[in-house]
């Protein structure tokens, strides 16, 4: 029984190692930026680049069902005929390409890349380096007797815009950016983006006016396109970026899976997205809308580009009539409350893993505490105190068992001297001693077992919640989501582990004693690279545990002396 405690500590150490490995793999340092010359080469090799040869059927267009999409060639568009429109609101800085009306750049001015560079905003959409864009367009169904050429603008069509820059002015709550496309047959399409103050949700409308002699029957598609992620040179220099969608369940889809298992299903409501640490972009239809969700991989084997998209059902505009397609696009941080308000399930992009049932209530309590105290560091401390109160009675039982074990330590040493290397007789004698003294040798392990899932759940809360990104506490701790820059908290945490070791009954095996003495050092090294908020939780938890254990141990020892 005495061997169980070291095994539990080693198990916790293994869990810490796996968490640290996963953290470094998913959220480690960003890979170096791509060389500009390489970017230019990528631009030349892209299938929709201006120099590309015309294709009979663009591979990056979704298919229509029974009525096949029109086989319109992709025309090479001179750069001089293309333009960029800049849109600036209080929370977004976006560029729109007049080719297709694509969103090709999206910066978040209120979210700097680091505290050291407050004027350098986080960039989500990025056409030039990552080939990461949000595309949308219309496709026309094939109907017998109707000429299909030039009746629907895809994301390869050229739109016109009344101006090249739009800014949300003081006192203005809404900003509308219209783009216009007109065909020779009398089809006029106005693609309008609507931005609102303080909102990362953008509305997009395709308004189709049919001034031709034939009915217009078409569909809207929306898709997210992302180039290949940098190859992983080592397991700790990798940042996860991938697709996710919701079809009643939250599903993640890696870029590799798009090539081997393409997505193709009809979904009512739902959404599609590309996620990264703390941020996402997502096309969000309305809940009663039915779309076909699909994935594509285009480009070349060495430079693939991955597409996740959705295509709507057909709408018809008779001659002289019009119809409108409406969709929504989120580009911004993973703010759980706001995402939940947009559509069901979008908040699941804040992925807490298999312990979400613990992590979600932990974050909810932490968020409510923060609403009251206004500081995430103090909120973590108060949350730690509340967790300790919840498990107080269980911890008390465990610490009493450990205190009794400590009190009978001299008798256990006498048994060891009496029986020497006869382990069978030794274990029998120990069991009789435990029974006589009413000691449960497993009782001291319960606090560790209880804390492990809570610890892991809080770990994911601190890593995944953008609300804690760059959140200060006090003095030198200015970002609770990254490691302590001076390693003060890990060292203090290591000191508390040594104090706990002194309060616990020492193992009788000398090898185990050395192992237990070395564990505080090993844990300190691990925690040195963990987020400061997590180390703060563990440090405060250790302090409270030491206070509780010292109080119980002192009472047990005083009772033993009186007896």
Coordinates of C-alpha atoms in Angstrom, one line a residue:
X1 CA 0.0 0.0 0.0
X2 CA 2.9 2.3 0.8
X3 CA 3.9 2.1 -2.9
X4 CA 0.7 3.7 -4.2
X5 CA 1.6 7.3 -3.4
X6 CA 4.8 7.4 -5.5
X7 CA 2.9 5.7 -8.3
X8 CA 0.2 8.4 -8.2
X9 CA 2.8 11.2 -8.3
X10 CA 4.5 9.5 -11.2
X11 CA 1.1 9.2 -13.0
X12 CA 0.5 12.9 -12.4
X13 CA 3.9 13.7 -13.7
X14 CA 3.1 11.7 -16.8
X15 CA -0.1 13.6 -17.3
X16 CA 1.8 16.9 -16.9
X17 CA 4.2 15.8 -19.5
X18 CA 1.4 14.9 -22.0
X19 CA -0.3 18.2 -21.4
X20 CA 2.9 20.1 -21.9
X21 CA 3.6 18.1 -25.1
X22 CA 0.1 18.9 -26.4
X23 CA 0.4 22.5 -25.4
X24 CA 3.7 22.9 -27.2
X25 CA 2.4 21.0 -30.2
X26 CA -0.8 23.1 -30.5
X27 CA 0.2 26.5 -29.1
X28 CA 4.0 26.6 -29.3
X29 CA 6.0 29.3 -31.0
X30 CA 4.8 30.3 -34.4
X31 CA 6.9 29.1 -37.4
X32 CA 9.1 31.7 -39.1
X33 CA 7.3 33.9 -41.7
X34 CA 7.4 32.8 -45.3
X35 CA 10.0 34.4 -47.5
X36 CA 8.5 37.1 -49.9
X37 CA 10.0 35.4 -52.9
X38 CA 8.3 32.2 -51.9
X39 CA 5.1 34.0 -51.5
X40 CA 5.4 35.4 -55.0
X41 CA 6.0 31.9 -56.3
X42 CA 2.9 30.7 -54.6
X43 CA 0.9 33.5 -56.1
X44 CA 2.1 32.5 -59.6
X45 CA 1.3 28.8 -59.0
X46 CA -2.2 29.4 -57.6
X47 CA -5.0 28.0 -59.8
X48 CA -6.9 31.2 -59.7
X49 CA -3.9 33.5 -60.3
X50 CA -4.1 36.0 -63.2
X51 CA -1.5 34.2 -65.3
X52 CA -3.2 30.8 -65.0
X53 CA -4.6 29.2 -68.2
X54 CA -8.3 29.3 -68.6
X55 CA -10.0 26.2 -67.2
X56 CA -13.2 24.6 -68.6
X57 CA -14.5 24.0 -65.1
X58 CA -13.0 25.7 -62.0
X59 CA -12.2 23.0 -59.4
X60 CA -12.8 25.6 -56.6
X61 CA -16.4 26.0 -57.5
X62 CA -19.0 23.9 -55.8
X63 CA -21.2 21.6 -57.8
X64 CA -24.9 22.1 -58.3
X65 CA -27.1 19.0 -58.0
X66 CA -29.2 17.6 -60.9
X67 CA -28.9 20.9 -62.7
X68 CA -25.1 21.2 -63.1
X69 CA -23.3 24.5 -62.6
X70 CA -22.5 26.3 -65.7
X71 CA -19.2 25.5 -67.4
X72 CA -18.0 29.0 -67.7
X73 CA -14.2 29.5 -68.3
X74 CA -12.1 31.4 -65.8
X75 CA -10.9 34.4 -67.5
X76 CA -7.4 35.8 -66.8
X77 CA -7.9 39.1 -65.0
X78 CA -5.2 41.8 -65.4
X79 CA -4.0 43.2 -62.1
X80 CA -4.9 46.7 -63.2
X81 CA -8.6 45.7 -63.4
X82 CA -8.6 44.3 -59.9
X83 CA -8.8 46.5 -56.8
X84 CA -8.8 46.3 -53.1
X85 CA -11.4 48.0 -50.8
X86 CA -10.4 48.7 -47.2
X87 CA -13.1 48.6 -44.5
X88 CA -12.2 49.9 -41.0
X89 CA -14.5 49.6 -38.0
X90 CA -13.7 49.9 -34.3
X91 CA -12.9 46.1 -34.1
X92 CA -12.1 45.1 -37.7
X93 CA -9.7 46.2 -40.4
X94 CA -10.6 44.3 -43.6
X95 CA -9.6 44.2 -47.3
X96 CA -12.1 43.1 -49.9
X97 CA -10.9 42.1 -53.4
X98 CA -13.1 43.3 -56.3
X99 CA -12.4 40.0 -57.9
X100 CA -15.3 37.9 -56.4
X101 CA -15.8 40.3 -53.5
X102 CA -13.5 38.0 -51.5
X103 CA -12.4 38.9 -48.0
X104 CA -8.7 38.6 -48.4
X105 CA -7.3 40.2 -45.2
X106 CA -8.8 40.6 -41.7
X107 CA -6.9 42.3 -38.8
X108 CA -8.2 42.7 -35.3
X109 CA -7.0 46.1 -34.0
X110 CA -8.2 45.4 -30.4
X111 CA -6.1 42.2 -30.2
X112 CA -2.3 42.9 -30.5
X113 CA -0.1 40.0 -31.4
X114 CA 1.8 40.5 -28.1
X115 CA 2.1 43.0 -25.3
X116 CA 5.4 44.1 -26.6
X117 CA 3.9 45.1 -30.0
X118 CA 0.6 46.8 -29.1
X119 CA 0.3 48.3 -32.6
X120 CA 0.7 45.0 -34.4
X121 CA -2.8 43.5 -34.7
X122 CA -3.6 39.8 -34.9
X123 CA -4.2 38.9 -38.6
X124 CA -6.7 36.1 -39.3
X125 CA -7.5 36.2 -43.0
X126 CA -4.2 36.5 -45.0
X127 CA -4.2 35.9 -48.7
X128 CA -0.5 36.6 -49.4
X129 CA 1.2 34.4 -46.9
X130 CA -1.2 31.7 -45.9
X131 CA -3.6 31.9 -48.9
X132 CA -6.4 32.2 -46.3
X133 CA -9.5 33.9 -47.7
X134 CA -13.3 33.9 -47.3
X135 CA -14.9 33.4 -50.7
X136 CA -18.5 33.5 -51.8
X137 CA -20.5 33.7 -55.0
X138 CA -23.4 32.5 -57.1
X139 CA -23.8 29.6 -59.5
X140 CA -26.6 29.1 -62.0
X141 CA -28.5 25.8 -62.4
X142 CA -28.5 24.2 -65.8
X143 CA -32.1 24.5 -67.2
X144 CA -33.0 23.3 -70.7
X145 CA -33.7 26.1 -73.1
X146 CA -31.9 28.8 -71.1
X147 CA -28.5 30.2 -72.1
X148 CA -26.3 29.9 -68.9
X149 CA -23.2 31.8 -69.8
X150 CA -22.6 34.9 -67.8
X151 CA -25.7 34.6 -65.6
X152 CA -24.1 34.3 -62.1
X153 CA -21.0 35.9 -60.6
X154 CA -18.7 33.4 -58.9
X155 CA -15.7 34.4 -56.8
X156 CA -13.8 34.8 -60.1
X157 CA -16.0 37.6 -61.4
X158 CA -15.0 41.2 -61.3
X159 CA -17.2 43.6 -59.2
X160 CA -17.3 47.4 -59.2
X161 CA -17.4 49.5 -56.1
X162 CA -18.3 53.2 -55.6
X163 CA -15.2 53.9 -53.4
X164 CA -12.0 52.2 -52.2
X165 CA -12.2 52.9 -48.5
X166 CA -14.9 52.8 -45.9
X167 CA -14.6 53.8 -42.3
X168 CA -17.0 53.6 -39.4
X169 CA -17.3 57.2 -38.2
X170 CA -17.9 58.5 -34.7
X171 CA -21.6 58.1 -33.8
X172 CA -22.1 55.7 -36.8
X173 CA -23.4 52.2 -35.8
X174 CA -23.5 50.5 -39.2
X175 CA -21.4 50.5 -42.4
X176 CA -22.6 49.1 -45.7
X177 CA -20.2 48.2 -48.5
X178 CA -21.9 47.5 -51.9
X179 CA -20.3 45.7 -54.8
X180 CA -22.0 45.5 -58.2
X181 CA -21.8 43.0 -61.1
X182 CA -23.9 43.2 -64.3
X183 CA -24.1 40.7 -67.1
X184 CA -24.7 41.4 -70.8
X185 CA -28.0 39.4 -70.5
X186 CA -29.5 41.8 -68.0
X187 CA -28.7 40.1 -64.7
X188 CA -27.6 42.6 -62.0
X189 CA -26.1 41.3 -58.7
X190 CA -25.4 43.6 -55.7
X191 CA -23.2 42.0 -53.1
X192 CA -23.4 44.0 -49.9
X193 CA -21.3 43.6 -46.7
X194 CA -22.8 45.1 -43.6
X195 CA -20.5 45.9 -40.6
X196 CA -21.7 47.0 -37.2
X197 CA -20.0 48.8 -34.3
X198 CA -18.3 46.5 -31.8
X199 CA -19.3 43.4 -33.8
X200 CA -17.2 40.7 -35.3
X201 CA -20.2 39.3 -37.2
X202 CA -20.5 40.6 -40.8
X203 CA -23.7 40.2 -42.8
X204 CA -23.4 39.4 -46.5
X205 CA -26.3 39.7 -49.1
X206 CA -26.4 38.7 -52.7
X207 CA -29.3 40.7 -54.3
X208 CA -30.2 39.4 -57.7
X209 CA -32.2 41.5 -60.2
X210 CA -33.4 39.7 -63.2
X211 CA -33.9 42.1 -66.2
X212 CA -33.5 39.3 -68.7
X213 CA -36.2 37.4 -70.6
X214 CA -35.7 34.1 -68.9
X215 CA -36.1 33.0 -65.3
X216 CA -32.9 33.1 -63.1
X217 CA -32.4 29.9 -61.0
X218 CA -29.3 29.9 -58.9
X219 CA -27.6 29.1 -55.6
X220 CA -25.3 30.9 -53.2
X221 CA -22.1 29.3 -52.0
X222 CA -19.7 30.4 -49.2
X223 CA -16.4 28.8 -48.6
X224 CA -13.1 29.2 -46.6
X225 CA -9.9 28.6 -48.4
X226 CA -6.6 28.0 -46.7
X227 CA -3.1 27.1 -48.0
X228 CA -0.9 24.4 -46.7
X229 CA 0.3 24.8 -43.1
X230 CA 4.1 24.8 -42.6
X231 CA 5.6 21.3 -42.3
X232 CA 6.3 20.3 -38.7
X233 CA 10.0 20.1 -38.2
X234 CA 9.7 19.1 -34.5
X235 CA 6.8 18.3 -32.3
X236 CA 7.1 21.5 -30.3
X237 CA 7.2 23.9 -33.3
X238 CA 3.7 23.4 -34.6
X239 CA 0.5 25.5 -34.4
X240 CA -2.7 23.7 -35.2
X241 CA -4.9 25.2 -37.8
X242 CA -7.8 23.2 -39.3
X243 CA -11.5 23.2 -40.3
X244 CA -14.5 22.6 -38.1
X245 CA -18.2 22.3 -38.8
X246 CA -21.5 21.7 -37.0
X247 CA -24.2 19.5 -38.3
X248 CA -25.9 18.8 -35.0
X249 CA -22.5 17.8 -33.6
X250 CA -19.2 19.6 -33.4
X251 CA -16.7 18.0 -35.8
X252 CA -13.1 18.9 -36.4
X253 CA -11.5 18.2 -39.8
X254 CA -7.8 18.4 -40.4
X255 CA -6.5 19.5 -43.8
X256 CA -5.1 16.0 -44.3
X257 CA -8.6 14.6 -43.8
X258 CA -10.0 16.8 -46.6
X259 CA -7.8 15.0 -49.1
X260 CA -8.5 11.5 -47.9
X261 CA -12.2 11.8 -46.7
X262 CA -13.9 14.7 -48.5
X263 CA -17.0 16.1 -46.8
X264 CA -20.3 15.9 -48.7
X265 CA -23.6 16.1 -46.8
X266 CA -26.8 18.2 -46.5
X267 CA -27.2 20.0 -43.3
X268 CA -30.0 22.1 -41.8
X269 CA -28.6 25.1 -40.0
X270 CA -25.1 24.4 -38.7
X271 CA -21.9 26.3 -39.8
X272 CA -18.4 25.9 -41.2
X273 CA -15.2 27.4 -40.0
X274 CA -11.4 27.4 -39.9
X275 CA -10.1 27.6 -36.4
X276 CA -6.8 28.5 -34.8
X277 CA -5.7 29.3 -31.3
X278 CA -8.1 31.9 -29.8
X279 CA -9.5 33.0 -33.2
X280 CA -11.7 31.7 -36.0
X281 CA -13.5 32.5 -39.2
X282 CA -16.9 31.0 -39.8
X283 CA -19.7 31.1 -42.4
X284 CA -23.0 31.0 -40.5
X285 CA -26.3 30.3 -42.3
X286 CA -29.7 30.7 -40.7
X287 CA -31.0 27.8 -38.6
X288 CA -33.8 26.9 -41.0
X289 CA -31.6 27.0 -44.1
X290 CA -30.5 23.8 -45.8
X291 CA -27.0 23.7 -47.3
X292 CA -24.7 21.1 -48.8
X293 CA -21.4 21.0 -46.8
X294 CA -18.4 20.1 -48.9
X295 CA -14.6 20.1 -48.9
X296 CA -12.1 20.4 -51.8
X297 CA -8.4 20.3 -52.2
X298 CA -7.1 22.3 -55.1
X299 CA -3.7 23.4 -56.3
X300 CA -0.8 21.1 -56.7
X301 CA 0.6 18.2 -54.6
X302 CA 3.4 20.5 -53.3
X303 CA 1.2 23.5 -52.8
X304 CA -2.3 22.4 -51.9
X305 CA -5.1 24.7 -50.9
X306 CA -7.9 23.4 -48.7
X307 CA -11.5 24.5 -49.1
X308 CA -14.5 23.9 -46.8
X309 CA -17.7 25.4 -48.0
X310 CA -21.5 25.2 -48.2
X311 CA -23.9 25.6 -51.1
X312 CA -27.6 26.7 -50.6
X313 CA -30.7 25.5 -52.2
X314 CA -31.9 27.1 -55.4
X315 CA -33.9 30.3 -55.6
X316 CA -35.7 31.7 -58.6
X317 CA -36.2 35.2 -59.9
X318 CA -38.7 35.5 -62.7
X319 CA -38.1 38.1 -65.4
X320 CA -38.6 41.5 -63.9
X321 CA -38.3 40.2 -60.3
X322 CA -35.5 39.8 -57.8
X323 CA -34.3 37.5 -55.0
X324 CA -31.9 37.8 -52.1
X325 CA -29.4 35.4 -50.5
X326 CA -28.3 36.4 -47.0
X327 CA -25.6 34.9 -44.8
X328 CA -23.4 35.8 -41.9
X329 CA -19.6 35.7 -41.4
X330 CA -17.8 35.7 -38.1
X331 CA -14.1 36.7 -38.1
X332 CA -12.7 37.3 -34.7
X333 CA -11.9 35.9 -31.3
X334 CA -13.6 32.9 -29.7
X335 CA -15.7 34.9 -27.3
X336 CA -18.0 32.2 -25.9
X337 CA -21.1 34.3 -25.0
X338 CA -21.1 36.2 -28.3
X339 CA -20.6 33.0 -30.3
X340 CA -23.4 31.3 -28.5
X341 CA -25.7 34.2 -29.3
X342 CA -24.8 33.9 -33.0
X343 CA -25.9 30.3 -33.5
X344 CA -26.1 27.1 -31.5
X345 CA -22.8 25.2 -31.2
X346 CA -20.5 28.0 -32.4
X347 CA -19.1 28.4 -28.9
X348 CA -17.9 24.8 -29.2
X349 CA -14.9 26.1 -31.2
X350 CA -13.5 26.9 -27.7
X351 CA -12.5 23.2 -27.4
X352 CA -12.0 22.1 -23.8
X353 CA -11.6 18.4 -24.9
X354 CA -13.1 15.4 -23.1
X355 CA -13.3 17.3 -19.8
X356 CA -15.6 19.9 -21.1
X357 CA -18.2 18.9 -18.6
X358 CA -15.8 20.2 -15.9
X359 CA -14.2 23.0 -17.9
X360 CA -17.4 24.8 -18.9
X361 CA -18.7 25.2 -15.3
X362 CA -15.2 26.2 -14.2
X363 CA -15.1 28.9 -16.8
X364 CA -18.6 30.1 -16.0
X365 CA -17.7 30.5 -12.3
X366 CA -14.4 32.1 -13.2
X367 CA -16.2 34.5 -15.5
X368 CA -18.7 35.5 -12.9
X369 CA -16.0 36.1 -10.3
X370 CA -14.2 38.3 -12.8
X371 CA -17.3 40.3 -13.4
X372 CA -17.2 41.1 -9.7
X373 CA -13.4 41.6 -9.0
X374 CA -12.3 42.8 -12.5
X375 CA -9.0 40.9 -12.4
X376 CA -8.4 37.4 -13.8
X377 CA -5.5 36.6 -11.4
X378 CA -7.6 37.3 -8.3
X379 CA -10.4 35.5 -10.0
X380 CA -8.2 32.4 -10.3
X381 CA -7.3 32.6 -6.6
X382 CA -10.9 32.9 -5.5
X383 CA -11.9 30.0 -7.8
X384 CA -9.1 27.9 -6.2
X385 CA -10.5 28.7 -2.7
X386 CA -14.0 27.7 -3.9
X387 CA -12.8 24.4 -5.3
X388 CA -10.9 23.8 -2.0
X389 CA -14.1 24.4 -0.1
X390 CA -16.1 22.0 -2.3
X391 CA -13.6 19.2 -1.6
X392 CA -12.9 20.2 2.0
X393 CA -14.5 17.3 3.7
X394 CA -13.0 14.8 1.3
X395 CA -9.6 16.4 1.8
X396 CA -10.1 16.4 5.6
X397 CA -10.7 12.6 5.6
X398 CA -7.6 12.1 3.5
X399 CA -5.4 14.3 5.6
X400 CA -6.5 12.6 8.8
X401 CA -5.5 9.3 7.3
X402 CA -2.1 10.7 6.3
X403 CA -1.7 12.2 9.8
X404 CA -2.4 8.9 11.4
X405 CA 0.1 7.2 9.1
X406 CA 2.6 9.8 10.2
X407 CA 1.8 9.1 13.8
X408 CA 2.5 5.4 13.5
X409 CA 5.6 5.9 11.5
X410 CA 7.9 4.8 14.4
X411 CA 5.9 1.5 14.7
X412 CA 6.2 0.9 11.0
X413 CA 10.0 1.3 11.2
X414 CA 10.1 -1.2 14.1
X415 CA 8.2 -3.7 12.0
X416 CA 10.7 -3.2 9.2
X417 CA 13.6 -3.8 11.5
X418 CA 11.9 -6.9 12.9
X419 CA 11.0 -8.6 9.6
X420 CA 13.8 -7.3 7.4
X421 CA 13.6 -8.6 3.9
X422 CA 10.6 -10.8 4.5
X423 CA 8.1 -8.7 2.5
X424 CA 5.2 -11.1 3.0
X425 CA 5.4 -11.1 6.8
X426 CA 6.0 -7.3 6.6
X427 CA 2.9 -6.7 4.6
X428 CA 0.8 -8.9 6.9
X429 CA 2.1 -7.0 9.9
X430 CA 1.4 -3.6 8.3
X431 CA -2.2 -4.7 7.5
X432 CA -2.7 -5.7 11.1
X433 CA -1.3 -2.3 12.3
X434 CA -3.6 -0.4 9.9
X435 CA -6.5 -2.4 11.2
X436 CA -5.6 -1.8 14.8
X437 CA -5.0 2.0 14.3
X438 CA -8.1 2.3 12.0
X439 CA -6.0 3.6 9.1
X440 CA -7.0 3.5 5.5
X441 CA -3.7 3.4 3.5
X442 CA -5.5 4.5 0.4
X443 CA -7.0 7.6 2.1
X444 CA -4.0 9.8 1.5
X445 CA -4.2 9.3 -2.3
X446 CA -7.7 10.7 -2.7
X447 CA -6.7 14.5 -2.8
X448 CA -4.3 13.8 -5.8
X449 CA -7.0 11.7 -7.6
X450 CA -9.6 14.4 -7.2
X451 CA -7.3 17.2 -8.2
X452 CA -6.0 15.7 -11.5
X453 CA -9.3 16.1 -13.6
X454 CA -9.9 19.5 -12.1
X455 CA -6.3 20.5 -12.8
X456 CA -6.6 19.3 -16.5
X457 CA -10.0 21.0 -17.0
X458 CA -8.6 24.3 -15.6
X459 CA -5.5 23.9 -17.8
X460 CA -7.8 23.8 -20.9
X461 CA -9.8 26.8 -19.6
X462 CA -6.7 28.9 -19.2
X463 CA -5.3 27.8 -22.6
X464 CA -8.5 28.0 -24.7
X465 CA -10.3 31.0 -23.3
X466 CA -9.4 34.1 -25.3
X467 CA -10.8 36.2 -22.4
X468 CA -7.6 35.3 -20.4
X469 CA -5.3 36.1 -23.4
X470 CA -2.8 38.8 -22.3
X471 CA -4.7 39.2 -19.0
X472 CA -2.6 40.8 -16.3
X473 CA -2.5 39.9 -12.6
X474 CA 0.0 42.0 -10.6
X475 CA 3.6 43.2 -10.8
X476 CA 5.6 41.2 -13.3
X477 CA 2.7 38.8 -14.3
X478 CA 1.1 40.7 -17.2
X479 CA -0.1 37.7 -19.2
X480 CA -1.7 34.8 -17.3
X481 CA -1.9 32.8 -20.5
X482 CA 1.9 32.5 -20.9
X483 CA 4.7 31.4 -18.6
X484 CA 6.0 33.5 -15.8
X485 CA 8.9 35.5 -17.4
X486 CA 11.0 35.3 -14.2
X487 CA 9.9 31.8 -13.0
X488 CA 8.9 33.2 -9.6
X489 CA 5.6 31.4 -9.4
X490 CA 7.1 28.0 -10.4
X491 CA 9.8 28.3 -7.8
X492 CA 7.2 29.2 -5.1
X493 CA 5.1 26.3 -6.2
X494 CA 8.1 24.0 -5.9
X495 CA 8.7 25.3 -2.4
X496 CA 5.1 24.4 -1.4
X497 CA 5.6 20.9 -2.8
X498 CA 8.7 20.5 -0.5
X499 CA 6.6 21.7 2.5
X500 CA 3.9 19.1 1.6
X501 CA 6.6 16.4 1.4
X502 CA 7.7 17.3 4.9
X503 CA 4.1 17.0 6.2
X504 CA 3.4 13.6 4.6
X505 CA 4.6 10.3 6.1
X506 CA 7.9 9.4 4.5
X507 CA 8.1 6.1 2.5
X508 CA 10.1 3.4 4.3
X509 CA 11.9 2.4 1.1
X510 CA 15.0 4.6 0.7
X511 CA 14.6 4.6 -3.1
X512 CA 11.1 5.8 -2.8
X513 CA 12.3 8.5 -0.4
X514 CA 14.8 9.8 -2.9
X515 CA 12.1 9.7 -5.6
X516 CA 9.7 11.7 -3.5
X517 CA 12.4 14.3 -2.8
X518 CA 13.2 14.7 -6.5
X519 CA 9.6 15.1 -7.6
X520 CA 9.3 18.8 -6.4
X521 CA 12.3 19.7 -8.6
X522 CA 10.9 17.8 -11.6
X523 CA 7.4 19.4 -11.1
X524 CA 9.0 22.9 -10.8
X525 CA 10.8 22.4 -14.2
X526 CA 7.5 21.4 -15.8
X527 CA 5.5 24.2 -14.4
X528 CA 8.2 26.7 -15.4
X529 CA 6.8 26.5 -19.0
X530 CA 3.1 26.3 -18.1
X531 CA 0.8 29.3 -18.3
X532 CA 1.2 31.6 -15.2
X533 CA -2.5 31.3 -14.5
X534 CA -2.3 27.6 -14.1
X535 CA 0.8 27.8 -11.9
X536 CA -1.0 30.4 -9.8
X537 CA -3.9 28.0 -9.3
X538 CA -1.6 25.1 -8.3
X539 CA 0.5 27.3 -6.0
X540 CA -2.6 28.7 -4.1
X541 CA -4.1 25.2 -4.0
X542 CA -0.9 23.9 -2.4
X543 CA -0.9 26.8 0.2
X544 CA -4.4 26.0 1.2
X545 CA -3.6 22.2 1.3
X546 CA -0.6 22.9 3.5
X547 CA -2.6 25.0 5.9
X548 CA -5.4 22.4 6.2
X549 CA -3.0 19.5 6.5
X550 CA -0.8 21.2 9.1
X551 CA -3.9 22.0 11.2
X552 CA -5.2 18.4 11.0
X553 CA -1.7 16.8 11.6
X554 CA -1.1 19.0 14.7
X555 CA -4.5 17.9 16.2
X556 CA -3.8 14.2 15.5
X557 CA -0.3 14.5 17.1
X558 CA -1.7 16.3 20.1
X559 CA -4.4 13.6 20.6
X560 CA -1.7 10.9 20.2
X561 CA 0.4 12.5 23.0
X562 CA -2.5 12.7 25.3
X563 CA -3.4 9.1 24.6

